[in-house]
Coordinates of C-alpha atoms in Angstrom, one line a residue:
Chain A
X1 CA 45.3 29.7 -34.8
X2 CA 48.4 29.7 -33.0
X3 CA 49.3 33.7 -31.3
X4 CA 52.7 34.4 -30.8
X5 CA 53.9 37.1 -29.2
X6 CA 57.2 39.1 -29.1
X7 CA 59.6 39.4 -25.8
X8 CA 62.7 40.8 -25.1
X9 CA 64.4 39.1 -22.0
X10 CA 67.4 39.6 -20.4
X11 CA 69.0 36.4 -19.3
X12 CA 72.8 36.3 -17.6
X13 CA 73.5 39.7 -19.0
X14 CA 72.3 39.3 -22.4
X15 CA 69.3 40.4 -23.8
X16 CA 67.2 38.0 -26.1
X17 CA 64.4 38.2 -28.4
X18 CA 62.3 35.5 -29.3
X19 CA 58.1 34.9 -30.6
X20 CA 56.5 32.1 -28.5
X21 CA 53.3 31.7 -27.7
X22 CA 51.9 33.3 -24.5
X23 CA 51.3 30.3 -22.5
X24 CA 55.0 29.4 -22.6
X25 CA 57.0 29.2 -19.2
X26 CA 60.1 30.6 -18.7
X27 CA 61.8 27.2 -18.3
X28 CA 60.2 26.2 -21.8
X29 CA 61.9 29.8 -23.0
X30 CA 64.8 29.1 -21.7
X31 CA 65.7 25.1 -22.7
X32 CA 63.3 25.1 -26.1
X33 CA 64.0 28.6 -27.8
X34 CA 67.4 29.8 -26.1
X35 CA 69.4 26.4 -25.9
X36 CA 69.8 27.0 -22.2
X37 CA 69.3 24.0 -20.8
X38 CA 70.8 24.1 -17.7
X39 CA 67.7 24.6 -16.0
X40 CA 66.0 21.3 -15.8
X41 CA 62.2 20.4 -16.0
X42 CA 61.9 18.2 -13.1
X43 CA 58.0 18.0 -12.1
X44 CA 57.0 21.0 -14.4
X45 CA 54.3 21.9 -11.4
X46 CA 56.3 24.0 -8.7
X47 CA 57.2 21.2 -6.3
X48 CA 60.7 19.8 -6.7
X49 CA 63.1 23.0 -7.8
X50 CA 64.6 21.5 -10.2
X51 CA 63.7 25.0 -12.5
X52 CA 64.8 27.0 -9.8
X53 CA 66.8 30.5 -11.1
X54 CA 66.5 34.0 -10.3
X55 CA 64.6 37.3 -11.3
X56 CA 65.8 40.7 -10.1
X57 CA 68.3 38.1 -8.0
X58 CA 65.5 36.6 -6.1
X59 CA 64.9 33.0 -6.2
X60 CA 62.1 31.5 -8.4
X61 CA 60.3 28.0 -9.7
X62 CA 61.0 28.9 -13.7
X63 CA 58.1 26.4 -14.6
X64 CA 55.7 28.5 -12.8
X65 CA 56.3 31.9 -14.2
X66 CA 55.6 32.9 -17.7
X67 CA 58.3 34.3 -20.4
X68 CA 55.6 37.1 -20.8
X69 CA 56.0 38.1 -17.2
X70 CA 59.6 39.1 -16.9
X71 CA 60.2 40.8 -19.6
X72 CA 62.2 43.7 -18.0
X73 CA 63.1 41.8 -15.2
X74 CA 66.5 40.7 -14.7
X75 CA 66.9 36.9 -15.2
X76 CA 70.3 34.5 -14.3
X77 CA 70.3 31.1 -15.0
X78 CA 73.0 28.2 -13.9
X79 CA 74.9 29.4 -16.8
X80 CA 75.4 32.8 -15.8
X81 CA 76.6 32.5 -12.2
X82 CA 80.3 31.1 -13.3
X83 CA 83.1 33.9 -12.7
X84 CA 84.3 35.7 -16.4
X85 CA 87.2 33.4 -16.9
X86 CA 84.6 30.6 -16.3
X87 CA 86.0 29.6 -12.5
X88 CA 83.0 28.3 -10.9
X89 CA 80.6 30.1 -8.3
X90 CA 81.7 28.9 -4.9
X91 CA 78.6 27.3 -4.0
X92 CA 79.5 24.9 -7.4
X93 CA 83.0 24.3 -6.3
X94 CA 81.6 23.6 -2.5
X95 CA 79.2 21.2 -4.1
X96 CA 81.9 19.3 -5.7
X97 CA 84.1 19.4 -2.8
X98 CA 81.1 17.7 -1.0
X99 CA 79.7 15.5 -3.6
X100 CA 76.8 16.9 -3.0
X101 CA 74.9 15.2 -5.8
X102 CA 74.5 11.7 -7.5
X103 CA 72.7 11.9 -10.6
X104 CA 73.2 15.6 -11.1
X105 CA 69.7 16.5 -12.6
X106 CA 68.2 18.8 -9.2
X107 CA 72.2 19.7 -9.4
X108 CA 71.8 23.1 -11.0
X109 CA 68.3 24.2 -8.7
X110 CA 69.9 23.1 -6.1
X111 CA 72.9 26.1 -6.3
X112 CA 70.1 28.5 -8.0
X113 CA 68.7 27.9 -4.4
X114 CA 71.9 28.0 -2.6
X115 CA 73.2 30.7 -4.0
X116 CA 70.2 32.7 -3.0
X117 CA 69.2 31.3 0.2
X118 CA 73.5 32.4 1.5
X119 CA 72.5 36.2 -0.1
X120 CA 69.3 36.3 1.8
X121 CA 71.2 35.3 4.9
X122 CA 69.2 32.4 6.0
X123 CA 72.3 29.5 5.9
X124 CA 73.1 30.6 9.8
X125 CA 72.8 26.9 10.8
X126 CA 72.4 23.4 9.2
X127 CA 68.8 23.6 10.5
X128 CA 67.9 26.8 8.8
X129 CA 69.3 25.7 6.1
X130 CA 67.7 22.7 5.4
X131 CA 64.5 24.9 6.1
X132 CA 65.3 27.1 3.4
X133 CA 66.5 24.7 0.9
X134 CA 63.1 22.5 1.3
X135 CA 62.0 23.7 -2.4
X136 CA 64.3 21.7 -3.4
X137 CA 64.1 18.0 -3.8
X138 CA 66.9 15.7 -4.7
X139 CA 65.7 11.9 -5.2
X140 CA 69.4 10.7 -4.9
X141 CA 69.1 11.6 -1.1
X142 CA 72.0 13.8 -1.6
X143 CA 71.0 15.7 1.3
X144 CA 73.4 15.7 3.6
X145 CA 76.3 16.7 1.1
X146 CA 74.3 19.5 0.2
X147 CA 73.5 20.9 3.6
X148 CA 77.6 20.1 4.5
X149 CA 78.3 22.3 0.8
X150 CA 75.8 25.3 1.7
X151 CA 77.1 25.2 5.2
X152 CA 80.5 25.5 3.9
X153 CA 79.8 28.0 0.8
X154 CA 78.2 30.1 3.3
X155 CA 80.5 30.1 5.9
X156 CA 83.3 30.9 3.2
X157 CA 81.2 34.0 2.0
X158 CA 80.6 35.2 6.0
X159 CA 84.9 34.9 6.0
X160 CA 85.0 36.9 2.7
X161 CA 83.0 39.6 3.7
X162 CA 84.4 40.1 7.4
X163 CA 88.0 39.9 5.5
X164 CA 86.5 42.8 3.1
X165 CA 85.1 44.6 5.9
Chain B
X1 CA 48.1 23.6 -21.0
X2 CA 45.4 25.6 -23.3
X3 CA 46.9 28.3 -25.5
X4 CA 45.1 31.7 -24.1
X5 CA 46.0 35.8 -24.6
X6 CA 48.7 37.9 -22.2
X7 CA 47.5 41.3 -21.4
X8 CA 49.9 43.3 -18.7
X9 CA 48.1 45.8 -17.0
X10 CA 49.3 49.2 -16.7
X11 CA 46.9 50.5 -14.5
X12 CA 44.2 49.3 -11.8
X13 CA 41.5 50.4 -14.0
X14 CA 43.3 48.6 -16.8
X15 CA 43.6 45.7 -15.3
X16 CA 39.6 45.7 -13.8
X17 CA 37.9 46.3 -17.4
X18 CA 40.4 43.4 -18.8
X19 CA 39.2 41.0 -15.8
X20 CA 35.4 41.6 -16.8
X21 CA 36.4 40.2 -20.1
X22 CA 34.8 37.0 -20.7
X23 CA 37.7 34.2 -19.9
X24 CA 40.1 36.4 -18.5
X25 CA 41.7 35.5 -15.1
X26 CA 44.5 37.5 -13.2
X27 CA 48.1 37.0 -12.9
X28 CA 49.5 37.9 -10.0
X29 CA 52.2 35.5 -8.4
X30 CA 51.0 32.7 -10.8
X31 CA 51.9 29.4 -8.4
X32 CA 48.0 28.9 -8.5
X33 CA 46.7 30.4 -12.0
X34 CA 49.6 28.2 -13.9
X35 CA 49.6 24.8 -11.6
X36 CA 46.2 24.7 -12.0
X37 CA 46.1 25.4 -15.5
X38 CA 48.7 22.7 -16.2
X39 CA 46.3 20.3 -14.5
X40 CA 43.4 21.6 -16.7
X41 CA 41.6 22.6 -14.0
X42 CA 41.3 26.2 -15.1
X43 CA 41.7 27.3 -19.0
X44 CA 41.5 31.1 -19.3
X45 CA 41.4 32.7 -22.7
X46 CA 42.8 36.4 -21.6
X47 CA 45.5 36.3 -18.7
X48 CA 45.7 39.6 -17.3
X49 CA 49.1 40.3 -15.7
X50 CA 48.8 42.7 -12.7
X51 CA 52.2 42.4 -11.7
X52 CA 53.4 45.0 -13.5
X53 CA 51.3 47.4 -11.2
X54 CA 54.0 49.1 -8.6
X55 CA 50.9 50.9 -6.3
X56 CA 49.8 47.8 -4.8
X57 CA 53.1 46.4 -2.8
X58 CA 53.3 48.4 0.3
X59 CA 53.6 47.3 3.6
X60 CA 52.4 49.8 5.6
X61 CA 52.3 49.3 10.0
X62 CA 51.8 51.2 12.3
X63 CA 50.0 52.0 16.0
X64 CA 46.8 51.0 14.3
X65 CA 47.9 47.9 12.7
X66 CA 49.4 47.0 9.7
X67 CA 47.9 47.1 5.5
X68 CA 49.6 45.3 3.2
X69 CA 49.4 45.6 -0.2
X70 CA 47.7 42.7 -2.4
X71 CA 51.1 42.5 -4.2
X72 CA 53.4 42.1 -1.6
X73 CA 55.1 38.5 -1.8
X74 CA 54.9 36.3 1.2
X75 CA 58.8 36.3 1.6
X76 CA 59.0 40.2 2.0
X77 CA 55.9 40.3 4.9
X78 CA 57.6 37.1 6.3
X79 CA 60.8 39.2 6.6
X80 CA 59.2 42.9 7.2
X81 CA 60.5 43.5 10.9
X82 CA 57.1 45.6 12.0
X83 CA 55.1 42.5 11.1
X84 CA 57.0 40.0 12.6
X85 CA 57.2 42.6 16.2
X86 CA 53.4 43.2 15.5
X87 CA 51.9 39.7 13.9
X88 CA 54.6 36.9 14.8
X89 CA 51.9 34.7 14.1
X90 CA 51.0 36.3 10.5
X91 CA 55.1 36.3 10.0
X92 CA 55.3 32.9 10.9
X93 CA 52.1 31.4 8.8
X94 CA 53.7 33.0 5.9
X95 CA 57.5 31.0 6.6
X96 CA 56.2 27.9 7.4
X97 CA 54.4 28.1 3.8
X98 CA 55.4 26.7 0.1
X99 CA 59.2 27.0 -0.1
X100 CA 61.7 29.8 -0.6
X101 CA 61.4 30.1 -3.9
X102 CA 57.5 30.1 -3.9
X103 CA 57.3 32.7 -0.9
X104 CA 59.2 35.1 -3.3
X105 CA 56.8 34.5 -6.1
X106 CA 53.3 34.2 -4.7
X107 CA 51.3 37.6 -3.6
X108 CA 49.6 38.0 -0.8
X109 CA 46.1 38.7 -2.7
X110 CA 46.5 35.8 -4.6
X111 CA 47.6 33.7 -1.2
X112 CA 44.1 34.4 -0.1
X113 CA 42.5 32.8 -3.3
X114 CA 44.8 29.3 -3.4
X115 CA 42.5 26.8 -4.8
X116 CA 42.4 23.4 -2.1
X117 CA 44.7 19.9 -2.8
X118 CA 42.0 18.2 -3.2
X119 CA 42.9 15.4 -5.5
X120 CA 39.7 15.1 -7.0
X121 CA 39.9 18.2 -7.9
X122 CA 43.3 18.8 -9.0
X123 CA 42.5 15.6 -12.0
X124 CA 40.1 16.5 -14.2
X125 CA 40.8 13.9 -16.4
X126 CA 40.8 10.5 -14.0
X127 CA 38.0 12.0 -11.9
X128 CA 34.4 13.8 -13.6
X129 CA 32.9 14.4 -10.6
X130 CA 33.8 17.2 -9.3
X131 CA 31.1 20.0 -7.9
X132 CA 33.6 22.6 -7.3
X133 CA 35.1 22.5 -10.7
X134 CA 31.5 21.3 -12.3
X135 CA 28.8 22.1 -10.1
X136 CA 26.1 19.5 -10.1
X137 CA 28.7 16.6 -11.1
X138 CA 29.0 15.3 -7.7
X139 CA 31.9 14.7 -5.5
X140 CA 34.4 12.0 -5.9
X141 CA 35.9 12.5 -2.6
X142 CA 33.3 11.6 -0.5
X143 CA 33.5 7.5 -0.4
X144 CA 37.3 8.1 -1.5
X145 CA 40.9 8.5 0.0
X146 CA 40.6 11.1 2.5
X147 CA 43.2 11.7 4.6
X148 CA 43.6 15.5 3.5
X149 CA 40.1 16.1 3.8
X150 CA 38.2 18.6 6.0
X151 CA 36.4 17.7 8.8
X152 CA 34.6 21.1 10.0
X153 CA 32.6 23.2 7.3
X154 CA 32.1 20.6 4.8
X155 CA 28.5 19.5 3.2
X156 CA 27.0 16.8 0.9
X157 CA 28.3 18.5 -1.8
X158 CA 32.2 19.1 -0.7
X159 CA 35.0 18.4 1.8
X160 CA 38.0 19.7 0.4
X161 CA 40.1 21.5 2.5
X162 CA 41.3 25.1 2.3
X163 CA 44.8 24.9 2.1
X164 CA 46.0 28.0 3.6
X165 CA 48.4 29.1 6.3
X166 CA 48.3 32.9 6.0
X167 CA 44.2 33.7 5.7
X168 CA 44.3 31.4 9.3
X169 CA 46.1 33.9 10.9
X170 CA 44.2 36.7 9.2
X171 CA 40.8 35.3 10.4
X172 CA 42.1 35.1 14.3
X173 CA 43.2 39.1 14.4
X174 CA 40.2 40.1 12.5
X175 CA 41.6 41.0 9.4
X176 CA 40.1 42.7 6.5
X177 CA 40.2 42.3 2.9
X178 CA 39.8 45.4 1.0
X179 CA 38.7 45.2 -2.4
X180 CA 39.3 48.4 -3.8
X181 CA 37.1 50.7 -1.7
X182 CA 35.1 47.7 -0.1
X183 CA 36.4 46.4 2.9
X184 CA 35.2 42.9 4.0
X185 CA 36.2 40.9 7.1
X186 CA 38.0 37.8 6.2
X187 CA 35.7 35.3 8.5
X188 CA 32.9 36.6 5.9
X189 CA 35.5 36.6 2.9
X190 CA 35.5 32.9 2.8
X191 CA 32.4 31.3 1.8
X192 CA 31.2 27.5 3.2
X193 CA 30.7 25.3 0.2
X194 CA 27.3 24.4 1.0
X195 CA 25.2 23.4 -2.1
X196 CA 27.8 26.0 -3.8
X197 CA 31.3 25.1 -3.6
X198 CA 32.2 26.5 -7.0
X199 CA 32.3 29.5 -5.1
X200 CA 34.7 29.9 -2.6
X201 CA 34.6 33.6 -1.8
X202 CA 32.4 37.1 -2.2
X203 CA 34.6 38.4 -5.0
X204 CA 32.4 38.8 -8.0
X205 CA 34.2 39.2 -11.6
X206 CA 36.2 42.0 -12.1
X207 CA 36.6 42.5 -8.5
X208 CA 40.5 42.9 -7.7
X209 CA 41.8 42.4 -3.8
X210 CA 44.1 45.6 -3.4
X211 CA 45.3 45.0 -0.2
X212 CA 44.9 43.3 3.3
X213 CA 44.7 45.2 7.0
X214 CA 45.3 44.0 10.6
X215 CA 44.1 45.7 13.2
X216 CA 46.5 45.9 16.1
X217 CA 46.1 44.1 19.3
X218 CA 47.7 42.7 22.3
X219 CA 46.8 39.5 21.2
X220 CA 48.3 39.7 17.8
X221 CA 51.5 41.0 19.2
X222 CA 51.6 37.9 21.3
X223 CA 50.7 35.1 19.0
X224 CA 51.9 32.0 17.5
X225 CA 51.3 30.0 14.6
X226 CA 51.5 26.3 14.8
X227 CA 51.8 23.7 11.8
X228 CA 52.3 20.2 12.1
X229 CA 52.5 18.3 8.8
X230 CA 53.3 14.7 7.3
X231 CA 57.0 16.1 6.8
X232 CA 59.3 18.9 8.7
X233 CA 58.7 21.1 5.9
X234 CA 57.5 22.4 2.5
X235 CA 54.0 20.6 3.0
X236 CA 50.3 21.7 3.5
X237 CA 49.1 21.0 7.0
X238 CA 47.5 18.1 8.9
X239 CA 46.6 20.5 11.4
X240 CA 47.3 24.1 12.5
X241 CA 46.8 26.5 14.7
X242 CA 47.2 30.4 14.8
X243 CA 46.6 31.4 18.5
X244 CA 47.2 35.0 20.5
X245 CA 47.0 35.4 24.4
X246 CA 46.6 38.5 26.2
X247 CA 46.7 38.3 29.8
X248 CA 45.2 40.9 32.8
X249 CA 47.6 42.5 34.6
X250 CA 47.9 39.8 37.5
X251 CA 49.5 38.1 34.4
X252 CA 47.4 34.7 34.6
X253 CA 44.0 35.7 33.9
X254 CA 43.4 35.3 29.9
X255 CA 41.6 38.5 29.1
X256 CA 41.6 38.3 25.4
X257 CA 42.4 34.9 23.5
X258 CA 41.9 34.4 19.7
X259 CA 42.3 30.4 18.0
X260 CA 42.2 29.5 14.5
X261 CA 42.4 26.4 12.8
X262 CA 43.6 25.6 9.3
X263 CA 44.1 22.1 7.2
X264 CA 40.8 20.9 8.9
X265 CA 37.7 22.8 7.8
X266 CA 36.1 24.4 4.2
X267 CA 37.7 27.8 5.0
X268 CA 39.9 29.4 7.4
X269 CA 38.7 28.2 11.0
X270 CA 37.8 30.9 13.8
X271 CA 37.2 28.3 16.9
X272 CA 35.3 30.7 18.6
X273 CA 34.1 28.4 21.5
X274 CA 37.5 28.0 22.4
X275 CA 37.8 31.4 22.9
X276 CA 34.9 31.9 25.2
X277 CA 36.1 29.3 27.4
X278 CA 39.2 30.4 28.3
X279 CA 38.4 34.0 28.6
X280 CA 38.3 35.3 32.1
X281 CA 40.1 31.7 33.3
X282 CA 43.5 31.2 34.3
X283 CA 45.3 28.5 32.1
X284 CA 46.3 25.0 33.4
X285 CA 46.7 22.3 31.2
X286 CA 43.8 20.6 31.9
X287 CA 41.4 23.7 31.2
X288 CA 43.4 24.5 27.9
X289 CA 43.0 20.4 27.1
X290 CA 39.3 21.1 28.0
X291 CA 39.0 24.3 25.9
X292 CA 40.9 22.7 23.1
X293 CA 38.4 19.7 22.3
X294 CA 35.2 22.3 21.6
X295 CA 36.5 23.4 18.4
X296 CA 35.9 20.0 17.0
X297 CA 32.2 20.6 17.8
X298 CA 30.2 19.2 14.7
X299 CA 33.2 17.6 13.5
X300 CA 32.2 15.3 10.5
X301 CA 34.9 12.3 9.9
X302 CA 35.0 10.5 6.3
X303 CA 37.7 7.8 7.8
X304 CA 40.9 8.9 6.3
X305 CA 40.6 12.1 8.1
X306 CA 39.3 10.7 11.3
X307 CA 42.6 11.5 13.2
X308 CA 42.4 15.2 12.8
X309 CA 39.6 14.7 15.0
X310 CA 41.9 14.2 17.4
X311 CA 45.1 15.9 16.1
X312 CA 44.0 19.3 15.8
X313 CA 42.8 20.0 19.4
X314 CA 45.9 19.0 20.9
X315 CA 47.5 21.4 17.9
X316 CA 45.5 24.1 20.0
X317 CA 46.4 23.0 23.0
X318 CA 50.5 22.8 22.8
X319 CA 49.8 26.2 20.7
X320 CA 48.1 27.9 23.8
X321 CA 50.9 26.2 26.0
X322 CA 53.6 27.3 23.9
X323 CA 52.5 31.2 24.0
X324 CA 51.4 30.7 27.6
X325 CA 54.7 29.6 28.8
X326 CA 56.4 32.2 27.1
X327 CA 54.5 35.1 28.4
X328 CA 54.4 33.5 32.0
X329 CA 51.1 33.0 32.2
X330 CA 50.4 29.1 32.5
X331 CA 49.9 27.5 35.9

């Protein structure tokens, strides 16, 4: 017999409720019983972070973490990072600037990851930040674009902040 | 992955009855409980989520040292500013680990309890044998591909390696694990496989790490941990080595030293004859070269591993010279 059970998540702002059973990931939540497929199964066993989004604004592997788990927690997704009138997140529009993709799947882990990895301050140089974007793999060999678009979207948010200040 | 029951615990006590259940395993960070699971390696019928528990995150340091709760992720001790002035080498075993993203997931506790890479292990389905998973199977690495194998601590029965980064750095300070209101050191935490690799450590069901302490010591506080690997980053290691150097006060004289060794052995590696040999000598290279080679006393190759034989004393050894430098210390 097949258990389901009942969860309430909030995803990008919005709360959702859905029955799956209590084995299912939150990247199988997320692309098979919320259409949010954004978030892309890569290697489905936490080592390429493709999957990656964020709980309570922290980085995470999506495939690794039950549904069950964050209920109550905070979850944003690739779809959720966009400005209101839809403009795009600066670390997207830096990643176009810097074609800093080929096939486009690891695409959306790769600015979960980037996005997080500016917040937590650890894009100071293009060695730490291809130290702290190793989670993420990108087959293409799109590396260096995405090191030159982190380095940049980082650099930007450094200006912002010091303009703010 | 086999269909199996959620049950967040509410409360320690909660979450101890549900883990005497029959079948039930804990969730803490789940990087282990689910990968493995998704492999078939372990199929639970009651996961018990702890994570829900908010008394067991603290970091806590102080003259004595430092406790840390079992909860904690590795990203916030990484970060935590006391730990890194305190433990550089616990800081850094914990950075040079997993990625980002799995540093802000995995706990502590469950850190400790990381199953090895073992591919035999990891495929139930392309390889039987297996004692650890099914004791009295046999073991499919020995006579296999075994480049990630151990070379200290292993038996008839099993080589894998324990993967770790953290516990290695534990077991040099003289860390404790504290299992509610036991407390056990972690060199006797980890158990050798012997005719029993199916069990790894002295938790018995139902028992629930709460947190982790580290005595403080002029060693600690000048310490280093070391991790060379088949790429720059996000990979187990070939070799490593946590190592902390106190020096008497003519500032050459190595009063207390403490070596560890991890991706080589069964558990996390105290190389204790290292120790004794440098204690109470000054270091130049060739007495730390010397030093270095002892740890690989009893050493056991299978071929594929063969070059740790060599690789992890000189892992040691540019350790020691590293710290030794950087304190002043080395002729």
């Amino acid at each position: 017999m097949t258990r389901t059970i009942h969860l309430s998540l909030d995803i990008n702002g919005r709360r959702h409720e859905l029955d799956v059973e209590p084995r299912v990931t939150l990247l199988d939540a997320l692309r098979e019983h919320l259409a949010l497929t954004g978030t892309k199964k890569g290697c489905d066993q936490g080592q390429c972070g493709a999957c990656t989004c964020h709980v309570d604004g922290k980085r995470v592997l999506s495939c690794l973490t039950l549904a069950a788990q964050v209920e109550g927690r905070e979850i944003t997704t690739i779809e959720g990072i966009t400005g209101e009138n839809g403009d795009l997140h600066p670390v997207q529009a830096a990643f176009i600037e810097h074609d800093a993709f080929q096939c486009g799947y690891c695409t959306p882990g790769q600015i979960m990851s980037a996005v997080a990895c500016i917040r937590e301050g650890h894009a100071g140089s293009d060695e730490e930040i291809r130290e702290y974007m190793s989670g993420n793999l990108c087959r293409c060999g799109a590396y260096n674009s995405i090191v030159a678009a982190v380095r940049e979207a980082a650099q930007a948010t450094v200006k912002e902040k010091m303009e703010v200040a | 992955m086999r269909d199996f029951s959620y049950l967040r615990a509410t409360s320690a006590d909660d979450a101890q009855k549900a883990a005497l259940q029959a079948g039930a395993v804990l969730l803490a960070g789940g990087t282990t409980l689910l990968d493995l699971a998704k492999c078939g390696v372990t199929e639970p019928e009651t996961v018990v989520d702890i994570t829900h528990l908010s008394s067991l995150d603290g970091i806590a340091v102080d003259e004595g040292g430092a406790t840390i709760g079992a909860l904690a992720r590795m990203s916030e001790v990484a970060d935590h500013r006391e730990i890194k002035a305190a433990f550089p080498a616990v800081s850094e075993s914990l950075s040079l680990a997993a990625s980002a993203q799995l540093r802000n997931m995995a706990t502590m506790g469950g850190n400790l309890l990381q199953r090895t890479r073992c591919s035999y292990f990891r495929e139930p389905g392309v390889f039987a044998a297996c004692n650890k998973r099914n004791p009295g199977s046999g073991c499919s690495a020995i006579g296999g591909v075994t480049r990630n194998h151990a070379i200290l601590g292993t038996s008839d029965a099993c080589i894998a390696t324990y993967p770790g980064d953290l516990a290695v750095a534990l077991v040099a300070f003289d860390a404790t694990v504290e299992i509610g209101s036991r407390r056990v050191p972690v060199d006797d935490f980890f158990l050798l496989p012997g005719n029993t690799p199916d069990r790894e450590t002295v938790l018995e069901k139902g028992d629930i790490i709460t947190a982790i302490s580290i005595p403080a010591s002029a060693a600690a506080r000048n310490s280093t941990y070391l991790k060379v690997r088949d790429r720059q980053s996000y990979e187990f290691a070939a070799a490593s080595a946590a190592v902390g150097l106190e020096f008497e006060a003519d500032g050459r004289t190595v009063r207390d030293i403490r070596v560890a060794l991890g991706g080589v052995a069964t558990k996390p590696w105290r190389a204790r004859a290292v120790e004794q040999a440098l204690v109470g000598k000054a270091l130049d290279a060739e007495t730390v070269e010397k030093a270095s080679s002892l740890a690989m006393e009893g050493a056991v190759s299978q071929g594929g591993n063969h070059y740790k034989i060599e690789l992890a004393p000189r892992v040691i050894t540019r350790a020691i010279e590293q710290l030794g430098l950087k304190v002043g210390g080395l002729a």
